[in-house]
Amino acid sequence: MKIRVLTLGAGQEVGRSCVVVYIGGKTVMFDCGMHMGYQDERRFPDFRMVSRNGNYTQAVDAVIVTHFHLDHCGALPYFTEVCGYDGPVFMTYPTRAIVPVMLEDFRKVLVDRRGEVELFSNRHISDSMKKVRCVNLHETVRIGEDMEIRAYYAGHVLGAAMFYLRVGTESVVYTGDYNMTPDRHLGAAYIDRLRPDLLVTETTYGTSIRDSKRARERDFLTQVHETVANGGKVLIPVFALGRAQELCILLDEYWERMNLDVPIYLSAGMTSKANLYYKLLVSWTSEKVKTSYAERNAFGFGRMQQWDRSLVDRPGPCILFATPGMLHGGTSLEVFKRWATSELNMVILPGYCVAGTVGNKLLAGGNGKAIDVDKRTKLSVACKVRYLSFSAHADAKGIMRLVQQCAPRHVMLVHGERSRMEFLAGKIGKTFRVRVFMPPNGTTVTMRTSAAVPVRVSRRLASEALKGVSERRAQRRAMGATPEPTSRAAVSGVLLFSSGSGGGAVRLVGDSEVGAALGVREVRVTHGTEIGLPRLASPEGAAEDDSPAQKRARTDDAECNDSSDAAVLKKAEQSLARCNLGGQAVSVDLERGLVTVGSFEALLQTKEVIQDEETHLQLSCSWLQDDEELAHVCIEALREAFCPLGP
Ligand SMILES: [Zn+2]
């Protein structure tokens, strides 16, 4: 069996994430992102590669969006409303709530402010959202006959999830962006030991080996503090949701800690958005974070005040969070025009601004120069200009830890620069001995998967096994150990094959369930195993360089030789007699080549090994369920006697 992966975006680049997986006859698109750095058709993934005739609903079974960043969801309205994909789109609840806000903010920048041709309309966004089906973390969502997905916590931003996809016996994990170290209000990413055929992981910070987010946060706070301490004003242009609230929390806590009273303002509309964000976040974050926020009530934003236009020229320091994020109009641009001319002040931009916006001109080195802020105004920028991106990504150590947790058979690297990927690919390949792919955009990678046979396990056996797992977990918790990734539980039972319609089925049931499963009243279940025996020494001596034919001839001789068989049985009898058999006697039937203790029987047999052209002697052991313990003792004793070093 094979899995094919077509990389439409994020292949050896950061931006427009879009990875199409062909698995078990299904096609699933992971992320549907936009490239923020391009203005031409490279902005979107080349969807034509998925369907020649443009029937995307037929070509794609499901679209999964990992989080609300535009490089992961920005092409969604285009794909569903312009290209016409009408199938299901999956995302988490917070992502579903924030994606339309992000898309609308972005659409406005392009259309309202820059007069670009619409890529998608406001209507397209809302229609696209109607196709979304929300998923909970760890909820297994079935899609059709034999496909299921499950979301795992990814950290990174509110609502971000990694996705596990299983079709039949094949599976893929796609991480999206994730963060392996917990931060201020989001926990660390976590995934079960899923052993998927393929893990597709981001590599944005693939070569840095420290958590630089904390350092960036400290930097941000220090610069803001210094500016207001010198009597300056700080303007922070933001989009309404996401980063804005992150920075608010950060400042609020810092102000509290440092006992500062410089006013912090929010521009109109941000308070209601903050409330929405708060509600989503509380239901999303871990218990620990929830509790600490309830105590601190940092989300009350009690310190934050509503901005009023009349405040713009009020003397003295202050901080203003204002929309929109790229200084392309509205309150943020209005205030920027007034504050930018003083070197006391500072403006802090997000890491990325669309070309043509004032934000972009500033990032391109507008500081100290005159720039056009609108058609009529040229402005000499004297204030300090800083930019920062707070998105938390996994560093190299974090990526290695995720690979270890997940235990995939193949790894694919996306969403990173080529040089970083090469470094990481070598490291992963060497450490985990798996094949690592890092395909460029527009290419397809094919990998072989194992042909496993699915077995239906009876409810009773499964719940027994799960009980064992939860007991082990409870023990670990009691010892204060970290929770282990989902452990595998050994299940033993009786395998039943049936040749029904649809290729038949394989079931595993407990001994007591066999009768009911087969529809018979009385069933005797016998367990069995084989113990291979080393060749007996013949009087002539066994030469190692004998030809296979000579070997067989000699073994055949040995077979005819009763004393040889008898010797084996004698040895078996003696070794068993030395054990504690609970008072049961050992008996030997030379005629049948059988040693018996209770229901335990060891039958001496010859076994042809076709590959080696050899005949081996073996003891075929069998016993009834009730004698499980006795059988265990006997088998140990026989192994000890005949192959002391063997398994
Ligand atoms: Zn992201």
XYZ file of C-alpha atoms and ligand atoms in Angstrom:
648
model
C 0.000 0.000 0.000
C 1.079 3.554 -0.619
C 0.467 7.085 0.579
C 1.029 9.947 -1.870
C 1.574 13.519 -0.752
C 1.254 16.524 -3.049
C 2.773 19.700 -1.625
C 0.816 22.670 -2.982
C 2.261 25.151 -0.508
C 4.778 25.465 2.358
C 7.197 23.225 0.457
C 10.634 24.573 1.428
C 9.015 27.931 2.224
C 7.033 29.640 4.970
C 3.578 30.632 3.787
C 0.423 29.352 1.992
C 0.397 26.009 3.768
C -1.428 23.404 1.697
C -0.562 19.706 1.756
C -2.736 17.195 -0.095
C -2.615 13.593 1.115
C -3.835 10.658 -0.994
C -4.472 7.800 1.382
C -6.526 4.603 1.113
C -8.522 5.939 -1.844
C -9.302 9.249 -0.098
C -7.929 12.738 -0.684
C -7.522 15.138 2.215
C -6.239 18.718 2.027
C -4.404 19.935 5.127
C -4.584 23.732 5.436
C -5.648 26.116 2.726
C -3.320 29.053 3.212
C -2.313 32.246 1.498
C 1.203 33.551 0.888
C 1.433 37.013 2.410
C 4.549 37.937 0.457
C 3.088 37.650 -3.076
C 0.613 39.853 -4.923
C 0.258 37.643 -8.005
C -1.202 34.172 -8.543
C 1.491 32.712 -6.289
C -0.538 34.115 -3.403
C -2.716 30.981 -3.468
C -1.765 27.317 -3.809
C -2.067 26.024 -7.382
C -5.324 24.138 -6.852
C -5.467 23.013 -10.491
C -2.937 20.329 -9.601
C -5.612 18.618 -7.494
C -8.237 18.451 -10.215
C -7.786 18.815 -13.947
C -11.471 19.251 -14.685
C -12.015 21.675 -11.806
C -14.458 19.434 -9.959
C -12.893 19.926 -6.553
C -15.759 18.429 -4.570
C -15.206 15.174 -6.424
C -11.415 15.354 -6.138
C -11.127 16.225 -2.436
C -12.907 14.352 0.381
C -12.142 16.779 3.203
C -10.278 19.991 4.000
C -8.712 20.413 7.440
C -7.621 23.843 8.705
C -5.217 23.782 11.663
C -5.431 27.392 12.926
C -6.531 30.930 12.157
C -3.290 32.355 10.719
C -3.807 33.511 7.146
C -0.940 31.422 5.817
C -3.054 28.423 6.900
C -6.628 29.568 6.169
C -6.337 32.581 3.816
C -7.231 30.702 0.628
C -10.265 28.930 2.080
C -13.028 31.276 0.767
C -11.312 31.249 -2.614
C -11.164 27.442 -2.695
C -14.758 26.905 -1.567
C -16.578 29.851 -3.179
C -14.502 30.652 -6.269
C -13.062 27.210 -7.128
C -16.324 25.638 -5.965
C -15.231 23.015 -3.434
C -18.426 21.979 -1.651
C -17.211 19.202 0.678
C -16.638 19.372 4.434
C -14.083 21.674 6.080
C -12.892 20.755 9.580
C -11.448 23.018 12.276
C -11.653 23.530 16.039
C -14.317 25.780 17.604
C -11.984 28.706 18.424
C -10.498 28.564 14.923
C -14.003 28.638 13.463
C -14.778 31.739 15.546
C -11.612 33.650 14.645
C -11.012 32.689 10.978
C -13.838 34.854 9.539
C -12.642 37.886 11.541
C -9.084 37.442 10.236
C -10.273 36.948 6.659
C -12.534 39.991 6.757
C -9.793 42.195 8.257
C -7.455 41.087 5.500
C -10.016 41.489 2.714
C -10.628 45.051 3.856
C -6.920 45.876 3.665
C -6.707 44.704 0.089
C -9.985 46.004 -1.255
C -11.053 49.013 0.781
C -7.621 50.523 1.254
C -5.649 49.507 -1.783
C -8.390 49.155 -4.349
C -7.238 45.710 -5.449
C -9.497 43.371 -7.347
C -11.444 41.273 -4.882
C -10.047 37.791 -4.365
C -13.132 36.913 -2.394
C -15.995 38.949 -1.000
C -17.464 39.364 2.440
C -20.280 37.085 1.267
C -17.748 34.473 0.159
C -16.293 34.418 3.665
C -19.631 33.822 5.369
C -20.692 31.206 2.790
C -17.365 29.443 3.171
C -17.852 29.279 6.936
C -21.138 27.427 6.431
C -19.147 24.441 5.168
C -17.156 24.221 8.388
C -17.715 21.367 10.814
C -16.243 22.039 14.243
C -14.289 19.413 16.149
C -13.306 19.096 19.801
C -9.837 18.145 20.929
C -9.341 14.359 21.129
C -12.751 13.774 19.586
C -12.649 11.070 16.927
C -14.694 12.306 13.999
C -15.779 9.737 11.447
C -16.015 10.885 7.857
C -17.867 8.357 5.736
C -17.141 4.629 5.813
C -13.567 4.180 6.885
C -11.994 7.574 7.488
C -11.544 9.351 10.789
C -9.764 12.422 12.114
C -8.750 13.540 15.601
C -7.467 16.930 16.766
C -4.610 17.340 19.256
C -3.550 20.408 21.208
C -0.849 22.353 19.322
C -0.142 25.438 21.481
C 1.001 28.146 18.995
C -2.181 30.266 18.982
C -5.647 29.971 20.441
C -7.480 27.089 18.766
C -4.442 25.650 16.958
C -4.557 21.883 16.518
C -2.528 19.067 15.038
C -4.589 16.510 13.136
C -4.437 12.732 12.998
C -6.017 11.170 9.919
C -6.703 7.460 9.547
C -8.099 5.753 6.475
C -8.337 1.978 6.798
C -5.037 0.861 8.281
C -3.003 3.841 7.060
C -2.530 7.059 8.955
C -0.975 10.521 8.806
C -0.329 13.224 11.401
C -0.194 16.819 10.169
C 1.045 19.289 12.773
C 0.285 22.718 11.338
C 2.188 25.205 13.511
C 2.895 24.073 17.052
C 4.855 24.878 20.150
C 6.380 22.309 22.480
C 6.987 24.661 25.421
C 4.038 26.079 27.352
C 3.675 29.857 27.209
C 1.765 32.512 29.084
C -1.721 31.403 28.210
C -1.363 28.358 25.992
C -0.048 24.970 27.016
C 2.506 22.881 25.137
C 1.573 20.737 22.161
C 0.935 17.105 22.976
C 0.284 14.052 20.853
C -0.281 10.366 21.492
C 2.134 7.678 20.359
C 0.097 7.161 17.200
C 2.820 5.495 15.101
C 1.427 6.990 11.890
C 2.803 6.035 8.500
C 3.689 9.681 8.005
C 4.251 12.735 10.196
C 4.150 16.077 8.362
C 5.752 18.682 10.618
C 6.457 22.403 10.390
C 10.086 23.541 10.692
C 9.823 27.330 11.019
C 12.401 27.506 13.814
C 14.024 24.222 12.882
C 17.589 25.276 13.644
C 17.250 27.459 16.702
C 17.463 25.494 19.898
C 16.108 27.900 22.433
C 12.679 29.242 23.162
C 13.115 32.708 21.777
C 9.544 33.764 22.406
C 10.197 34.573 26.040
C 13.188 36.714 25.087
C 11.089 38.582 22.523
C 8.409 39.205 25.122
C 10.954 40.612 27.583
C 12.343 42.792 24.822
C 8.903 44.120 23.976
C 8.113 44.987 27.601
C 11.470 46.658 28.202
C 11.141 48.854 25.114
C 7.584 49.865 25.940
C 8.578 50.627 29.526
C 11.591 52.718 28.483
C 9.523 54.756 26.047
C 6.793 55.652 28.526
C 9.371 56.302 31.261
C 10.842 58.981 28.974
C 7.405 60.499 28.515
C 6.764 58.970 25.067
C 3.630 57.414 23.580
C 3.494 53.869 22.210
C 1.235 52.941 19.302
C 0.588 49.242 18.729
C -1.395 48.639 15.532
C -3.171 45.275 15.777
C -5.800 43.165 14.117
C -8.880 42.864 16.262
C -8.306 39.297 17.386
C -5.417 37.125 18.413
C -2.152 38.952 18.815
C -3.911 42.025 20.236
C -5.186 40.087 23.235
C -1.860 38.328 23.704
C -0.078 41.674 23.976
C -2.815 43.071 26.227
C -2.362 40.222 28.684
C 1.389 40.651 28.568
C 1.234 44.386 29.293
C -1.469 44.044 31.921
C 0.622 41.567 33.908
C 3.760 43.658 33.542
C 1.977 46.846 34.644
C 0.676 44.989 37.692
C 4.102 43.593 38.521
C 5.923 46.907 38.060
C 3.137 48.881 39.696
C 2.837 51.269 36.732
C -0.065 53.635 36.160
C 0.595 54.896 32.626
C -2.790 54.574 30.858
C -3.354 51.783 28.314
C -6.091 52.404 25.731
C -7.980 50.125 23.364
C -9.502 51.520 20.182
C -13.214 51.107 19.488
C -14.502 47.583 18.975
C -11.562 45.911 20.642
C -13.220 45.426 24.019
C -16.038 43.293 22.648
C -13.516 41.276 20.623
C -11.448 40.828 23.769
C -14.480 39.369 25.505
C -15.022 36.895 22.685
C -11.357 35.957 22.820
C -11.551 35.530 26.578
C -14.502 33.151 26.360
C -12.813 31.048 23.698
C -9.553 30.998 25.583
C -11.035 29.933 28.904
C -12.682 26.934 27.287
C -9.475 26.094 25.445
C -6.625 26.472 27.927
C -5.530 23.894 30.444
C -7.064 23.698 33.926
C -3.925 25.142 35.457
C -3.964 28.222 33.262
C -7.687 28.672 33.835
C -7.256 28.671 37.595
C -4.399 31.142 37.550
C -6.427 33.490 35.367
C -9.437 33.219 37.612
C -7.237 34.269 40.521
C -5.455 37.051 38.716
C -8.410 38.079 36.602
C -5.961 39.420 34.046
C -8.615 39.004 31.418
C -10.859 41.532 33.017
C -8.589 44.100 31.356
C -9.655 46.413 34.177
C -6.644 48.566 33.450
C -7.525 48.990 29.793
C -9.500 52.091 28.923
C -11.593 52.949 25.917
C -9.747 55.211 23.457
C -11.256 58.531 22.593
C -10.219 60.658 19.640
C -9.768 63.689 21.907
C -6.937 61.910 23.734
C -4.573 61.983 20.764
C -2.954 65.311 21.674
C -3.144 64.980 25.446
C 0.369 65.442 26.858
C 2.154 62.683 28.769
C 2.909 59.039 28.107
C 0.330 56.419 27.142
C -0.092 53.200 25.196
C -2.676 52.612 22.500
C -3.735 49.347 20.893
C -5.491 50.352 17.683
C -6.899 48.622 14.635
C -6.118 48.003 11.826
C -2.846 46.138 12.125
C -0.904 47.295 9.075
C -1.483 51.047 9.425
C -3.588 51.134 6.293
C -6.355 53.390 7.604
C -8.708 53.824 10.542
C -7.680 54.765 14.055
C -4.162 53.339 13.908
C -3.185 55.418 10.858
C -4.912 58.534 12.178
C -2.948 58.362 15.436
C 0.273 57.398 13.672
C 0.171 60.628 11.650
C 0.100 62.631 14.897
C 2.645 60.669 16.895
C 5.211 59.659 14.258
C 6.892 63.042 14.146
C 8.211 62.885 17.728
C 11.316 60.894 18.495
C 10.020 60.254 22.010
C 7.306 57.981 20.622
C 7.380 54.423 19.324
C 5.286 52.290 16.991
C 5.346 48.499 17.274
C 4.273 46.637 14.140
C 3.408 42.984 13.626
C 6.116 40.937 11.939
C 4.477 41.126 8.538
C 2.681 43.894 6.610
C 1.174 43.695 3.115
C 3.062 45.646 0.434
C 1.567 49.079 -0.192
C 0.485 49.643 3.412
C 2.136 52.274 5.596
C 3.187 49.445 7.889
C 5.065 47.817 5.041
C 6.813 51.077 4.098
C 7.928 51.499 7.708
C 9.249 47.946 7.906
C 11.136 48.526 4.663
C 13.193 51.164 6.487
C 10.979 54.228 6.570
C 12.408 55.301 9.900
C 14.069 58.705 9.549
C 12.779 59.134 5.994
C 9.762 60.843 4.574
C 7.054 58.381 3.537
C 3.665 58.750 1.881
C 0.992 57.983 4.425
C -1.841 58.796 2.043
C -2.376 60.528 -1.288
C -1.984 63.993 0.208
C 0.397 63.498 3.121
C 4.120 62.913 3.200
C 5.390 62.340 6.698
C 8.870 62.561 8.133
C 9.034 59.666 10.563
C 11.014 60.506 13.699
C 9.574 57.987 16.143
C 11.149 54.619 16.839
C 9.801 51.768 14.709
C 9.930 48.230 16.044
C 8.369 45.071 14.801
C 7.929 41.736 16.414
C 6.261 38.441 15.805
C 5.111 36.523 18.830
C 3.966 33.318 17.192
C 5.396 30.433 19.110
C 6.835 27.629 17.011
C 8.631 24.494 18.050
C 12.415 24.762 17.986
C 14.663 21.918 16.833
C 14.537 20.287 20.254
C 10.751 20.548 20.305
C 10.419 19.057 16.828
C 12.645 16.136 17.833
C 10.502 15.598 20.918
C 7.317 15.545 18.873
C 8.787 12.996 16.446
C 9.738 10.859 19.433
C 6.269 11.173 20.998
C 4.462 10.391 17.775
C 6.815 7.603 16.544
C 6.075 7.884 12.811
C 7.393 5.585 10.057
C 8.172 8.491 7.718
C 8.633 12.204 8.323
C 7.955 15.100 5.969
C 9.211 18.619 6.648
C 7.229 21.660 5.489
C 6.788 25.332 6.441
C 10.452 26.223 6.780
C 13.512 27.352 4.896
C 15.396 24.782 2.896
C 18.682 25.134 4.783
C 16.967 24.663 8.133
C 15.096 21.660 6.817
C 18.293 20.010 5.615
C 19.859 20.313 9.042
C 16.790 18.889 10.718
C 16.235 16.133 8.141
C 19.718 14.795 8.871
C 19.145 14.906 12.603
C 15.750 13.178 12.470
C 16.935 10.533 10.003
C 19.956 9.665 12.122
C 18.184 9.672 15.484
C 14.982 7.848 14.591
C 16.141 5.870 11.538
C 13.186 6.970 9.459
C 13.081 8.370 5.964
C 12.687 12.158 5.883
C 11.195 14.061 2.925
C 11.340 17.796 2.271
C 9.623 18.255 -1.088
C 9.418 21.607 -2.905
C 6.013 22.937 -3.966
C 4.241 21.210 -6.820
C 5.888 17.827 -6.279
C 4.443 14.507 -5.187
C 6.140 12.129 -2.799
C 5.129 8.471 -2.576
C 5.864 6.197 0.353
C 5.135 2.561 1.063
C 3.043 1.664 4.055
C 2.697 -1.637 5.834
C -0.201 -3.864 4.852
C -1.724 -4.426 8.264
C -4.865 -6.487 8.844
C -7.443 -4.736 11.011
C -8.841 -6.888 13.813
C -12.050 -6.180 15.678
C -11.447 -6.706 19.389
C -14.385 -7.709 21.576
C -15.642 -5.091 23.993
C -14.736 -7.273 26.961
C -11.119 -7.789 25.903
C -10.721 -4.134 24.997
C -12.083 -2.866 28.299
C -9.848 -5.287 30.223
C -6.832 -3.986 28.338
C -7.863 -0.360 28.865
C -8.326 -0.996 32.561
C -4.700 -2.103 32.713
C -3.622 1.078 30.928
C -5.549 3.393 33.231
C -4.212 1.573 36.282
C -0.665 2.075 35.018
C -1.413 5.739 34.374
C -2.833 6.198 37.846
C 0.321 4.629 39.278
C 2.496 7.014 37.290
C 0.432 9.971 38.417
C 0.669 8.836 42.025
C 4.445 8.733 41.646
C 4.389 12.250 40.228
C 5.644 11.095 36.813
C 4.594 12.846 33.610
C 1.732 11.213 31.713
C 3.117 8.815 29.142
C 1.943 9.004 25.551
C -0.844 6.465 25.027
C 0.658 3.153 25.943
C 0.081 0.023 23.971
C -1.715 -2.718 25.812
C -1.165 -6.382 25.014
C -4.438 -8.184 24.335
C -4.624 -11.954 24.147
C -7.587 -13.952 22.991
C -8.884 -16.180 20.239
C -8.609 -15.007 16.641
C -11.696 -15.850 14.579
C -11.652 -15.662 10.790
C -14.830 -15.526 8.810
C -15.208 -15.371 5.065
C -18.237 -13.145 4.896
C -19.127 -10.751 2.128
C -16.763 -7.832 1.707
C -13.616 -9.904 2.149
C -14.433 -11.393 5.542
C -13.448 -10.159 8.942
C -10.987 -11.006 11.676
C -12.156 -10.826 15.268
C -10.369 -11.242 18.558
C -12.534 -12.499 21.423
C -11.997 -13.809 24.927
C -12.050 -17.582 25.580
C -15.468 -17.405 27.215
C -16.867 -15.504 24.237
C -15.893 -18.035 21.572
C -19.048 -20.136 21.925
C -21.360 -17.177 21.516
C -19.288 -15.813 18.633
C -19.417 -19.130 16.754
C -22.969 -19.989 17.750
C -22.051 -23.280 19.455
C -22.830 -24.306 23.003
C -19.717 -26.089 24.170
C -16.237 -24.932 23.275
C -12.850 -26.108 24.440
C -10.184 -23.513 23.804
C -6.662 -24.838 23.604
C -3.649 -22.543 23.676
C -0.419 -23.486 22.005
C 3.169 -22.580 21.312
C 6.205 -24.200 19.749
C 9.664 -24.771 21.125
C 12.305 -25.300 18.455
C 14.984 -27.869 19.362
C 18.639 -27.780 18.395
C 19.853 -30.663 16.206
C 20.848 -33.636 18.288
C 24.485 -34.567 18.179
C 24.950 -37.627 15.968
C 27.672 -40.237 16.668
C 29.621 -39.187 13.534
C 29.623 -35.566 14.715
C 27.919 -32.738 12.881
C 30.170 -30.844 10.544
C 29.143 -27.238 9.977
C 30.007 -27.352 6.284
C 27.635 -30.218 5.492
C 25.455 -29.624 2.464
C 21.737 -29.161 3.194
C 21.069 -32.547 1.600
C 23.575 -34.263 3.881
C 22.076 -32.504 6.855
C 18.619 -33.650 5.911
C 19.813 -37.179 5.369
C 21.275 -37.230 8.815
C 18.170 -35.703 10.395
C 16.070 -38.290 8.595
C 18.330 -40.934 10.112
C 17.795 -39.409 13.508
C 14.057 -39.461 12.947
C 14.122 -43.197 12.251
C 16.214 -43.646 15.315
C 13.816 -44.267 18.195
C 16.474 -43.799 20.771
C 16.993 -40.225 19.581
C 13.306 -39.344 19.979
C 13.260 -41.166 23.238
C 16.263 -39.167 24.396
C 14.421 -35.921 23.751
C 11.304 -37.099 25.532
C 13.357 -38.399 28.443
C 15.094 -35.062 28.784
C 11.739 -33.272 28.642
C 10.275 -35.525 31.293
C 13.258 -35.030 33.598
C 13.227 -31.255 33.283
C 9.492 -31.121 34.004
C 9.729 -33.478 36.942
C 12.133 -31.065 38.623
C 9.501 -28.266 38.571
C 6.771 -27.390 41.006
C 3.772 -28.747 39.114
C 1.232 -28.406 41.899
C 1.261 -32.134 42.562
C 0.529 -33.122 38.937
C 2.432 -36.095 37.542
C 4.478 -36.138 34.336
C 3.714 -38.932 31.913
C 5.423 -39.899 28.662
C 3.836 -41.651 25.670
C 6.795 -42.880 23.591
C 4.580 -44.190 20.813
C 2.970 -40.821 20.142
C 6.030 -38.790 21.176
C 4.051 -37.011 23.862
C 4.838 -35.618 27.318
C 1.802 -34.730 29.460
C 1.200 -32.794 32.694
C -2.481 -32.164 33.455
C -3.927 -30.610 30.300
C -0.462 -29.512 29.201
C 0.864 -31.581 26.304
C 4.207 -31.332 24.527
C 4.254 -33.243 21.235
C 7.570 -33.994 19.530
C 7.325 -33.145 15.830
C 9.538 -32.582 12.856
C 9.120 -29.388 10.933
C 10.224 -28.734 7.374
C 11.685 -25.313 6.859
C 11.383 -24.932 3.122
C 13.577 -21.868 2.891
C 16.519 -23.516 4.654
C 15.823 -26.917 3.091
C 16.143 -28.291 6.574
C 14.111 -30.359 8.935
C 13.966 -29.243 12.537
C 12.647 -30.966 15.598
C 10.213 -29.082 17.746
C 7.941 -29.542 20.717
C 4.385 -28.430 19.961
C 2.871 -27.441 23.281
C -0.826 -27.032 24.008
C -2.931 -26.525 27.126
C -6.361 -25.484 28.315
C -7.057 -22.001 29.608
C -7.468 -23.280 33.197
C -3.895 -24.589 33.170
C -2.363 -21.327 32.004
C -0.064 -21.056 35.028
C 1.000 -24.685 34.869
C 1.749 -24.306 31.163
C 3.877 -21.270 31.885
C 6.021 -23.269 34.330
C 6.362 -26.192 31.894
C 7.326 -24.048 28.907
C 9.938 -22.200 30.951
C 11.412 -25.515 32.070
C 11.504 -26.967 28.540
C 13.081 -23.834 27.082
C 15.633 -23.877 29.863
C 16.445 -27.529 29.143
C 16.679 -27.405 25.345
C 17.678 -23.887 24.409
C 19.005 -22.145 27.503
C 20.129 -19.089 25.550
C 17.243 -19.025 23.103
C 14.016 -17.068 23.367
Zn 0.714 29.981 12.536
